[in-house]
């Protein structure tokens, strides 16, 4: 499958500038070359450009609503087109508010998708439960059908059609979940493997149970939304909301290897890389770690490999 690469240089879902430099940092780390080395054809769709709405005052406590809403409408369209063209859509963010658009867009073409959300955070606060008003903590609440009655209309989001059921969502890596989010997870029985379950069960068992929970028949398209802050901050320091006790480099790679093995990864978000946070080596560490984890989605094997045309000298 060809990979359609889409840059989403966006930061208005949270207050720290810098995630708009995420796509460039991941590109400069060599993502295209790496994919091509793995024998994957890459169609680089470039970076989206966004309109910053003038005096975008908060709606309730929701910050930058029109700018974020408008951006995600554009993201949704762009992702729909890439998926419609049969490409594996690789979205380079940008803050995690982008996932409202990427999942919405993916679902327009593949409504039977399931979502694997790898993150320290649940990102399912509603505008009324959010402690910060930052939309990168709310993307799922706008698109989950069962939350329709709990999410007030927000200026700029009139276009959003809830497109995901709670039974088609699974979390891996949670360790900083707000009360409203925990209530939603329990009330709707959302499958959630926090770092406690990762420690208790081990990553192999977590992946087995996670995939069985959302896709027991092993047939559905998978949307991976990967927030780099799911990994331990010692290996991805340049991110806006770091939380200690994260996934190890090996656990991160294992998750991606197991998702790649399904052969049904159709859309991947890489969110919350913020090159403006941390120093040069922390930036390099963050993007190199991200690439080393991400390349396992595309067939990079820790056991090694050789090109199909390899001739032993
Ligand atoms: N739960 C917090 C933190 C949100 C974190 C968002 B992130 O996962 O995309 O980094 C909030 O709602 O403000
Ligand atoms: Mn996060
Ligand atoms: Mn997130």
mmCIF file of C-alpha atoms and ligand atoms in Angstrom:
data_model
loop_
_atom_site.group_PDB
_atom_site.id
_atom_site.type_symbol
_atom_site.label_atom_id
_atom_site.label_comp_id
_atom_site.label_asym_id
_atom_site.label_seq_id
_atom_site.Cartn_x
_atom_site.Cartn_y
_atom_site.Cartn_z
ATOM 1 C CA UNK A 1 0.000 0.000 0.000
ATOM 2 C CA UNK A 2 1.271 3.496 -0.823
ATOM 3 C CA UNK A 3 1.691 5.854 2.115
ATOM 4 C CA UNK A 4 0.050 9.253 1.777
ATOM 5 C CA UNK A 5 2.026 11.629 3.986
ATOM 6 C CA UNK A 6 0.130 14.662 5.316
ATOM 7 C CA UNK A 7 1.754 17.418 7.382
ATOM 8 C CA UNK A 8 -0.559 19.014 9.951
ATOM 9 C CA UNK A 9 1.404 21.979 11.339
ATOM 10 C CA UNK A 10 -1.083 22.992 14.034
ATOM 11 C CA UNK A 11 -0.842 24.098 17.660
ATOM 12 C CA UNK A 12 -4.073 25.880 18.631
ATOM 13 C CA UNK A 13 -5.509 22.866 20.454
ATOM 14 C CA UNK A 14 -3.147 23.709 23.305
ATOM 15 C CA UNK A 15 -1.293 26.790 24.628
ATOM 16 C CA UNK A 16 2.343 25.910 23.906
ATOM 17 C CA UNK A 17 3.556 27.111 20.504
ATOM 18 C CA UNK A 18 5.836 24.713 18.690
ATOM 19 C CA UNK A 19 3.753 21.703 17.647
ATOM 20 C CA UNK A 20 3.283 23.483 14.312
ATOM 21 C CA UNK A 21 6.969 22.635 13.768
ATOM 22 C CA UNK A 22 6.283 18.926 14.368
ATOM 23 C CA UNK A 23 5.826 17.897 10.715
ATOM 24 C CA UNK A 24 9.079 19.571 9.657
ATOM 25 C CA UNK A 25 11.010 17.980 12.537
ATOM 26 C CA UNK A 26 9.761 14.491 11.655
ATOM 27 C CA UNK A 27 10.491 15.060 7.969
ATOM 28 C CA UNK A 28 14.000 16.326 8.758
ATOM 29 C CA UNK A 29 14.552 13.199 10.851
ATOM 30 C CA UNK A 30 14.146 11.256 7.588
ATOM 31 C CA UNK A 31 10.671 9.718 7.660
ATOM 32 C CA UNK A 32 10.292 9.660 3.847
ATOM 33 C CA UNK A 33 13.728 8.110 3.247
ATOM 34 C CA UNK A 34 13.063 5.545 5.985
ATOM 35 C CA UNK A 35 9.739 4.504 4.471
ATOM 36 C CA UNK A 36 11.289 4.230 0.994
ATOM 37 C CA UNK A 37 14.149 2.129 2.405
ATOM 38 C CA UNK A 38 11.450 -0.219 3.721
ATOM 39 C CA UNK A 39 10.146 -0.570 0.190
ATOM 40 C CA UNK A 40 7.115 1.626 0.813
ATOM 41 C CA UNK A 41 6.127 4.137 -1.842
ATOM 42 C CA UNK A 42 5.476 7.582 -0.344
ATOM 43 C CA UNK A 43 3.162 10.193 -1.799
ATOM 44 C CA UNK A 44 3.961 13.377 0.111
ATOM 45 C CA UNK A 45 0.870 15.595 0.137
ATOM 46 C CA UNK A 46 2.834 18.392 1.823
ATOM 47 C CA UNK A 47 1.625 20.423 4.774
ATOM 48 C CA UNK A 48 -1.899 21.741 5.221
ATOM 49 C CA UNK A 49 -2.186 25.501 5.731
ATOM 50 C CA UNK A 50 -4.647 26.826 8.319
ATOM 51 C CA UNK A 51 -6.608 30.065 8.698
ATOM 52 C CA UNK A 52 -6.256 31.720 12.091
ATOM 53 C CA UNK A 53 -9.680 33.218 12.816
ATOM 54 C CA UNK A 54 -9.554 36.787 14.105
ATOM 55 C CA UNK A 55 -10.543 37.425 17.771
ATOM 56 C CA UNK A 56 -11.360 33.776 18.281
ATOM 57 C CA UNK A 57 -12.785 34.271 21.770
ATOM 58 C CA UNK A 58 -13.454 31.197 23.948
ATOM 59 C CA UNK A 59 -16.849 29.514 23.614
ATOM 60 C CA UNK A 60 -17.637 28.648 27.230
ATOM 61 C CA UNK A 61 -14.187 27.582 28.410
ATOM 62 C CA UNK A 62 -13.182 26.144 25.004
ATOM 63 C CA UNK A 63 -10.134 28.015 23.692
ATOM 64 C CA UNK A 64 -9.578 28.919 20.017
ATOM 65 C CA UNK A 65 -12.809 27.117 19.042
ATOM 66 C CA UNK A 66 -13.279 28.588 15.549
ATOM 67 C CA UNK A 67 -9.630 28.152 14.566
ATOM 68 C CA UNK A 68 -9.495 24.563 15.819
ATOM 69 C CA UNK A 69 -12.925 23.719 14.385
ATOM 70 C CA UNK A 70 -12.064 25.187 11.018
ATOM 71 C CA UNK A 71 -8.686 23.413 10.946
ATOM 72 C CA UNK A 72 -10.221 20.037 11.729
ATOM 73 C CA UNK A 73 -12.828 20.435 9.002
ATOM 74 C CA UNK A 74 -9.951 20.906 6.553
ATOM 75 C CA UNK A 75 -8.030 17.968 8.074
ATOM 76 C CA UNK A 76 -11.102 15.739 7.763
ATOM 77 C CA UNK A 77 -11.462 16.500 4.041
ATOM 78 C CA UNK A 78 -7.757 15.977 3.337
ATOM 79 C CA UNK A 79 -7.656 12.631 5.154
ATOM 80 C CA UNK A 80 -10.859 11.433 3.455
ATOM 81 C CA UNK A 81 -9.301 12.097 0.052
ATOM 82 C CA UNK A 82 -6.086 10.219 0.906
ATOM 83 C CA UNK A 83 -7.947 7.198 2.300
ATOM 84 C CA UNK A 84 -10.381 7.291 -0.629
ATOM 85 C CA UNK A 85 -7.360 7.004 -2.949
ATOM 86 C CA UNK A 86 -6.405 3.756 -1.211
ATOM 87 C CA UNK A 87 -3.314 5.155 0.508
ATOM 88 C CA UNK A 88 -2.287 4.488 4.096
ATOM 89 C CA UNK A 89 -2.697 7.991 5.537
ATOM 90 C CA UNK A 90 0.207 9.103 7.766
ATOM 91 C CA UNK A 91 -0.668 12.351 9.572
ATOM 92 C CA UNK A 92 2.256 14.260 11.070
ATOM 93 C CA UNK A 93 1.093 16.680 13.804
ATOM 94 C CA UNK A 94 0.606 19.011 15.312
ATOM 95 C CA UNK A 95 -1.265 18.894 18.607
ATOM 96 C CA UNK A 96 -3.733 16.071 19.269
ATOM 97 C CA UNK A 97 -6.855 18.127 18.536
ATOM 98 C CA UNK A 98 -6.054 17.064 14.948
ATOM 99 C CA UNK A 99 -7.361 13.579 15.678
ATOM 100 C CA UNK A 100 -10.947 14.860 15.643
ATOM 101 C CA UNK A 101 -10.404 15.665 11.979
ATOM 102 C CA UNK A 102 -8.299 12.638 11.049
ATOM 103 C CA UNK A 103 -10.728 10.109 12.572
ATOM 104 C CA UNK A 104 -13.760 11.991 11.200
ATOM 105 C CA UNK A 105 -12.189 12.021 7.746
ATOM 106 C CA UNK A 106 -11.142 8.371 7.890
ATOM 107 C CA UNK A 107 -14.638 7.346 9.050
ATOM 108 C CA UNK A 108 -16.295 9.051 6.051
ATOM 109 C CA UNK A 109 -14.559 6.463 3.852
ATOM 110 C CA UNK A 110 -14.276 3.522 6.277
ATOM 111 C CA UNK A 111 -17.151 3.841 8.786
ATOM 112 C CA UNK A 112 -16.330 0.444 10.300
ATOM 113 C CA UNK A 113 -12.912 1.601 11.534
ATOM 114 C CA UNK A 114 -11.637 0.946 15.041
ATOM 115 C CA UNK A 115 -9.339 3.315 16.966
ATOM 116 C CA UNK A 116 -6.211 2.443 18.971
ATOM 117 C CA UNK A 117 -5.396 5.514 21.086
ATOM 118 C CA UNK A 118 -1.806 5.360 22.427
ATOM 119 C CA UNK A 119 -1.425 8.216 24.896
ATOM 120 C CA UNK A 120 -0.686 9.167 28.500
ATOM 121 C CA UNK A 121 -4.021 10.994 28.378
ATOM 122 C CA UNK A 122 -7.578 9.952 27.438
ATOM 123 C CA UNK A 123 -8.290 13.133 25.382
ATOM 124 C CA UNK A 124 -12.015 12.607 25.920
ATOM 125 C CA UNK A 125 -12.917 15.579 28.117
ATOM 126 C CA UNK A 126 -16.099 17.298 27.013
ATOM 127 C CA UNK A 127 -16.136 21.122 26.914
ATOM 128 C CA UNK A 128 -17.897 20.890 30.295
ATOM 129 C CA UNK A 129 -15.466 18.475 32.000
ATOM 130 C CA UNK A 130 -12.228 19.931 30.604
ATOM 131 C CA UNK A 131 -10.003 21.399 33.321
ATOM 132 C CA UNK A 132 -8.094 23.528 30.812
ATOM 133 C CA UNK A 133 -10.326 24.391 27.852
ATOM 134 C CA UNK A 134 -7.551 23.086 25.590
ATOM 135 C CA UNK A 135 -9.118 21.148 22.736
ATOM 136 C CA UNK A 136 -6.196 18.657 22.471
ATOM 137 C CA UNK A 137 -7.745 17.133 25.626
ATOM 138 C CA UNK A 138 -11.199 16.835 24.029
ATOM 139 C CA UNK A 139 -10.998 15.507 20.455
ATOM 140 C CA UNK A 140 -12.710 12.165 21.145
ATOM 141 C CA UNK A 141 -15.689 13.727 22.955
ATOM 142 C CA UNK A 142 -16.753 15.487 19.733
ATOM 143 C CA UNK A 143 -16.772 12.314 17.629
ATOM 144 C CA UNK A 144 -17.970 9.589 20.027
ATOM 145 C CA UNK A 145 -21.654 8.880 19.350
ATOM 146 C CA UNK A 146 -22.536 7.883 22.913
ATOM 147 C CA UNK A 147 -21.364 11.283 24.219
ATOM 148 C CA UNK A 148 -23.670 13.256 21.971
ATOM 149 C CA UNK A 149 -25.895 14.277 24.865
ATOM 150 C CA UNK A 150 -22.962 15.453 27.015
ATOM 151 C CA UNK A 151 -21.234 17.724 24.497
ATOM 152 C CA UNK A 152 -22.697 21.228 24.031
ATOM 153 C CA UNK A 153 -22.540 22.820 20.583
ATOM 154 C CA UNK A 154 -19.292 24.738 20.183
ATOM 155 C CA UNK A 155 -18.748 27.507 17.635
ATOM 156 C CA UNK A 156 -16.724 26.149 14.737
ATOM 157 C CA UNK A 157 -17.716 22.514 15.276
ATOM 158 C CA UNK A 158 -21.200 22.547 13.728
ATOM 159 C CA UNK A 159 -19.841 20.381 10.891
ATOM 160 C CA UNK A 160 -18.777 17.445 13.110
ATOM 161 C CA UNK A 161 -20.831 14.238 12.785
ATOM 162 C CA UNK A 162 -20.092 11.781 15.639
ATOM 163 C CA UNK A 163 -18.645 8.758 13.838
ATOM 164 C CA UNK A 164 -17.124 6.465 16.471
ATOM 165 C CA UNK A 165 -18.716 4.115 18.991
ATOM 166 C CA UNK A 166 -17.102 3.603 22.401
ATOM 167 C CA UNK A 167 -16.851 -0.139 21.718
ATOM 168 C CA UNK A 168 -14.561 0.600 18.775
ATOM 169 C CA UNK A 169 -12.017 2.506 20.862
ATOM 170 C CA UNK A 170 -9.161 1.172 23.015
ATOM 171 C CA UNK A 171 -6.597 3.083 25.083
ATOM 172 C CA UNK A 172 -2.983 2.063 25.759
ATOM 173 C CA UNK A 173 -0.600 4.007 28.022
ATOM 174 C CA UNK A 174 -2.981 6.083 30.181
ATOM 175 C CA UNK A 175 -1.513 7.589 33.343
ATOM 176 C CA UNK A 176 -3.021 11.091 33.628
ATOM 177 C CA UNK A 177 -6.825 10.861 33.327
ATOM 178 C CA UNK A 178 -9.250 13.549 34.588
ATOM 179 C CA UNK A 179 -12.324 12.666 36.724
ATOM 180 C CA UNK A 180 -14.807 13.377 33.896
ATOM 181 C CA UNK A 181 -12.774 11.179 31.566
ATOM 182 C CA UNK A 182 -12.647 8.335 34.103
ATOM 183 C CA UNK A 183 -16.417 8.616 34.561
ATOM 184 C CA UNK A 184 -16.901 8.305 30.770
ATOM 185 C CA UNK A 185 -14.519 5.323 30.529
ATOM 186 C CA UNK A 186 -16.374 3.478 33.295
ATOM 187 C CA UNK A 187 -19.908 4.473 32.334
ATOM 188 C CA UNK A 188 -19.449 3.397 28.714
ATOM 189 C CA UNK A 189 -17.077 0.529 29.432
ATOM 190 C CA UNK A 190 -14.330 1.826 27.162
ATOM 191 C CA UNK A 191 -11.472 -0.663 27.013
ATOM 192 C CA UNK A 192 -8.508 1.094 28.664
ATOM 193 C CA UNK A 193 -5.047 -0.329 29.338
ATOM 194 C CA UNK A 194 -3.386 2.223 31.616
ATOM 195 C CA UNK A 195 0.279 1.877 32.582
ATOM 196 C CA UNK A 196 -0.959 -0.134 35.560
ATOM 197 C CA UNK A 197 -2.371 -2.793 33.204
ATOM 198 C CA UNK A 198 0.779 -2.616 31.091
ATOM 199 C CA UNK A 199 2.821 -3.384 34.241
ATOM 200 C CA UNK A 200 0.384 -6.011 35.468
ATOM 201 C CA UNK A 201 -0.266 -7.906 32.214
ATOM 202 C CA UNK A 202 2.821 -7.090 30.144
ATOM 203 C CA UNK A 203 2.636 -5.495 26.701
ATOM 204 C CA UNK A 204 2.118 -8.782 24.856
ATOM 205 C CA UNK A 205 -1.056 -9.574 26.787
ATOM 206 C CA UNK A 206 -2.215 -5.951 26.528
ATOM 207 C CA UNK A 207 -1.957 -6.010 22.727
ATOM 208 C CA UNK A 208 -3.696 -9.373 22.517
ATOM 209 C CA UNK A 209 -6.603 -8.190 24.703
ATOM 210 C CA UNK A 210 -6.766 -4.734 23.111
ATOM 211 C CA UNK A 211 -7.170 -6.023 19.558
ATOM 212 C CA UNK A 212 -9.560 -8.785 20.636
ATOM 213 C CA UNK A 213 -11.714 -6.210 22.413
ATOM 214 C CA UNK A 214 -12.222 -3.856 19.472
ATOM 215 C CA UNK A 215 -11.820 -6.207 16.515
ATOM 216 C CA UNK A 216 -12.488 -9.826 17.556
ATOM 217 C CA UNK A 217 -13.075 -10.894 13.941
ATOM 218 C CA UNK A 218 -9.725 -9.403 12.887
ATOM 219 C CA UNK A 219 -11.255 -7.734 9.847
ATOM 220 C CA UNK A 220 -11.744 -4.038 10.563
ATOM 221 C CA UNK A 221 -9.651 -1.056 9.385
ATOM 222 C CA UNK A 222 -7.455 0.297 12.186
ATOM 223 C CA UNK A 223 -6.874 3.996 12.951
ATOM 224 C CA UNK A 224 -3.841 4.473 15.212
ATOM 225 C CA UNK A 225 -3.713 7.793 17.037
ATOM 226 C CA UNK A 226 -0.226 7.935 18.584
ATOM 227 C CA UNK A 227 0.549 10.783 21.005
ATOM 228 C CA UNK A 228 4.309 10.702 21.548
ATOM 229 C CA UNK A 229 3.743 11.555 25.218
ATOM 230 C CA UNK A 230 2.549 7.947 25.613
ATOM 231 C CA UNK A 231 6.256 7.068 25.648
ATOM 232 C CA UNK A 232 8.308 7.797 28.733
ATOM 233 C CA UNK A 233 9.457 11.445 28.821
ATOM 234 C CA UNK A 234 13.076 10.315 29.185
ATOM 235 C CA UNK A 235 12.872 9.206 25.523
ATOM 236 C CA UNK A 236 10.388 11.802 24.193
ATOM 237 C CA UNK A 237 11.104 14.943 26.273
ATOM 238 C CA UNK A 238 10.063 17.526 23.649
ATOM 239 C CA UNK A 239 6.319 17.327 24.136
ATOM 240 C CA UNK A 240 3.821 19.639 25.834
ATOM 241 C CA UNK A 241 2.262 17.468 28.544
ATOM 242 C CA UNK A 242 4.945 14.949 29.639
ATOM 243 C CA UNK A 243 4.026 12.415 32.370
ATOM 244 C CA UNK A 244 6.547 10.158 34.156
ATOM 245 C CA UNK A 245 6.242 6.387 34.001
ATOM 246 C CA UNK A 246 5.488 5.986 30.318
ATOM 247 C CA UNK A 247 5.863 3.219 27.744
ATOM 248 C CA UNK A 248 9.421 2.073 27.172
ATOM 249 C CA UNK A 249 11.145 2.257 23.796
ATOM 250 C CA UNK A 250 10.630 -1.534 23.538
ATOM 251 C CA UNK A 251 6.963 -1.444 24.523
ATOM 252 C CA UNK A 252 6.343 1.331 21.999
ATOM 253 C CA UNK A 253 7.998 -0.701 19.254
ATOM 254 C CA UNK A 254 6.076 -3.847 20.225
ATOM 255 C CA UNK A 255 2.729 -2.040 19.992
ATOM 256 C CA UNK A 256 3.556 -0.888 16.465
ATOM 257 C CA UNK A 257 4.869 -4.315 15.417
ATOM 258 C CA UNK A 258 1.614 -5.949 16.518
ATOM 259 C CA UNK A 259 -0.476 -3.308 14.724
ATOM 260 C CA UNK A 260 1.628 -3.751 11.569
ATOM 261 C CA UNK A 261 1.092 -7.529 11.784
ATOM 262 C CA UNK A 262 -2.679 -7.047 11.410
ATOM 263 C CA UNK A 263 -2.087 -5.637 7.927
ATOM 264 C CA UNK A 264 -5.076 -3.386 8.528
ATOM 265 C CA UNK A 265 -3.391 -0.165 9.696
ATOM 266 C CA UNK A 266 -5.055 2.379 7.373
ATOM 267 C CA UNK A 267 -4.471 5.682 9.123
ATOM 268 C CA UNK A 268 -1.793 6.811 11.580
ATOM 269 C CA UNK A 269 -1.602 10.072 13.566
ATOM 270 C CA UNK A 270 1.677 11.153 15.159
ATOM 271 C CA UNK A 271 0.801 13.944 17.603
ATOM 272 C CA UNK A 272 2.360 16.341 20.122
ATOM 273 C CA UNK A 273 5.970 16.495 18.925
ATOM 274 C CA UNK A 274 7.016 20.002 20.029
ATOM 275 C CA UNK A 275 10.534 20.941 18.851
ATOM 276 C CA UNK A 276 10.329 24.307 20.616
ATOM 277 C CA UNK A 277 10.366 22.535 23.992
ATOM 278 C CA UNK A 278 13.676 21.226 25.313
ATOM 279 C CA UNK A 279 17.169 21.742 23.940
ATOM 280 C CA UNK A 280 18.754 20.469 20.717
ATOM 281 C CA UNK A 281 19.617 17.014 21.997
ATOM 282 C CA UNK A 282 16.170 16.606 23.568
ATOM 283 C CA UNK A 283 14.627 17.518 20.201
ATOM 284 C CA UNK A 284 16.838 15.031 18.370
ATOM 285 C CA UNK A 285 16.122 12.327 20.942
ATOM 286 C CA UNK A 286 12.374 12.938 20.619
ATOM 287 C CA UNK A 287 12.238 12.805 16.810
ATOM 288 C CA UNK A 288 14.650 9.861 16.545
ATOM 289 C CA UNK A 289 12.681 7.881 19.135
ATOM 290 C CA UNK A 290 9.447 8.741 17.312
ATOM 291 C CA UNK A 291 10.889 7.521 14.026
ATOM 292 C CA UNK A 292 12.296 4.316 15.514
ATOM 293 C CA UNK A 293 8.914 3.480 17.043
ATOM 294 C CA UNK A 294 6.928 4.580 13.992
ATOM 295 C CA UNK A 295 8.991 2.598 11.463
ATOM 296 C CA UNK A 296 7.761 -0.603 13.129
ATOM 297 C CA UNK A 297 4.311 0.257 11.697
ATOM 298 C CA UNK A 298 5.823 -0.080 8.240
ATOM 299 C CA UNK A 299 7.655 -3.382 8.557
ATOM 300 C CA UNK A 300 11.003 -2.406 10.105
ATOM 301 C CA UNK A 301 12.068 -5.555 12.021
ATOM 302 C CA UNK A 302 14.230 -5.494 15.136
ATOM 303 C CA UNK A 303 15.526 -8.899 13.983
ATOM 304 C CA UNK A 304 16.844 -7.337 10.775
ATOM 305 C CA UNK A 305 15.829 -7.806 7.153
ATOM 306 C CA UNK A 306 17.144 -7.596 3.578
ATOM 307 C CA UNK A 307 15.764 -6.217 0.297
ATOM 308 C CA UNK A 308 13.897 -8.688 -1.931
ATOM 309 C CA UNK A 309 16.628 -8.287 -4.568
ATOM 310 C CA UNK A 310 19.441 -8.940 -2.089
ATOM 311 C CA UNK A 311 22.221 -11.170 -3.456
ATOM 312 C CA UNK A 312 24.607 -12.752 -0.968
ATOM 313 C CA UNK A 313 28.130 -11.791 -2.060
HETATM 314 N N1 LIG B 1 -6.445 16.085 30.361
HETATM 315 C C1 LIG B 1 -5.730 17.356 30.209
HETATM 316 C C2 LIG B 1 -4.473 17.152 29.351
HETATM 317 C C3 LIG B 1 -4.765 17.000 27.896
HETATM 318 C C4 LIG B 1 -3.632 16.367 27.103
HETATM 319 C C5 LIG B 1 -3.738 16.281 25.767
HETATM 320 B B1 LIG B 1 -2.771 15.395 24.903
HETATM 321 O O1 LIG B 1 -2.929 13.988 25.243
HETATM 322 O O2 LIG B 1 -3.104 15.513 23.500
HETATM 323 O O3 LIG B 1 -1.372 15.734 25.134
HETATM 324 C C6 LIG B 1 -6.644 18.415 29.588
HETATM 325 O O4 LIG B 1 -7.749 18.048 29.152
HETATM 326 O O5 LIG B 1 -6.257 19.590 29.559
HETATM 327 MN MN1 LIG B 2 -1.046 13.017 25.731
HETATM 328 MN MN1 LIG B 3 -3.135 13.158 23.191
#
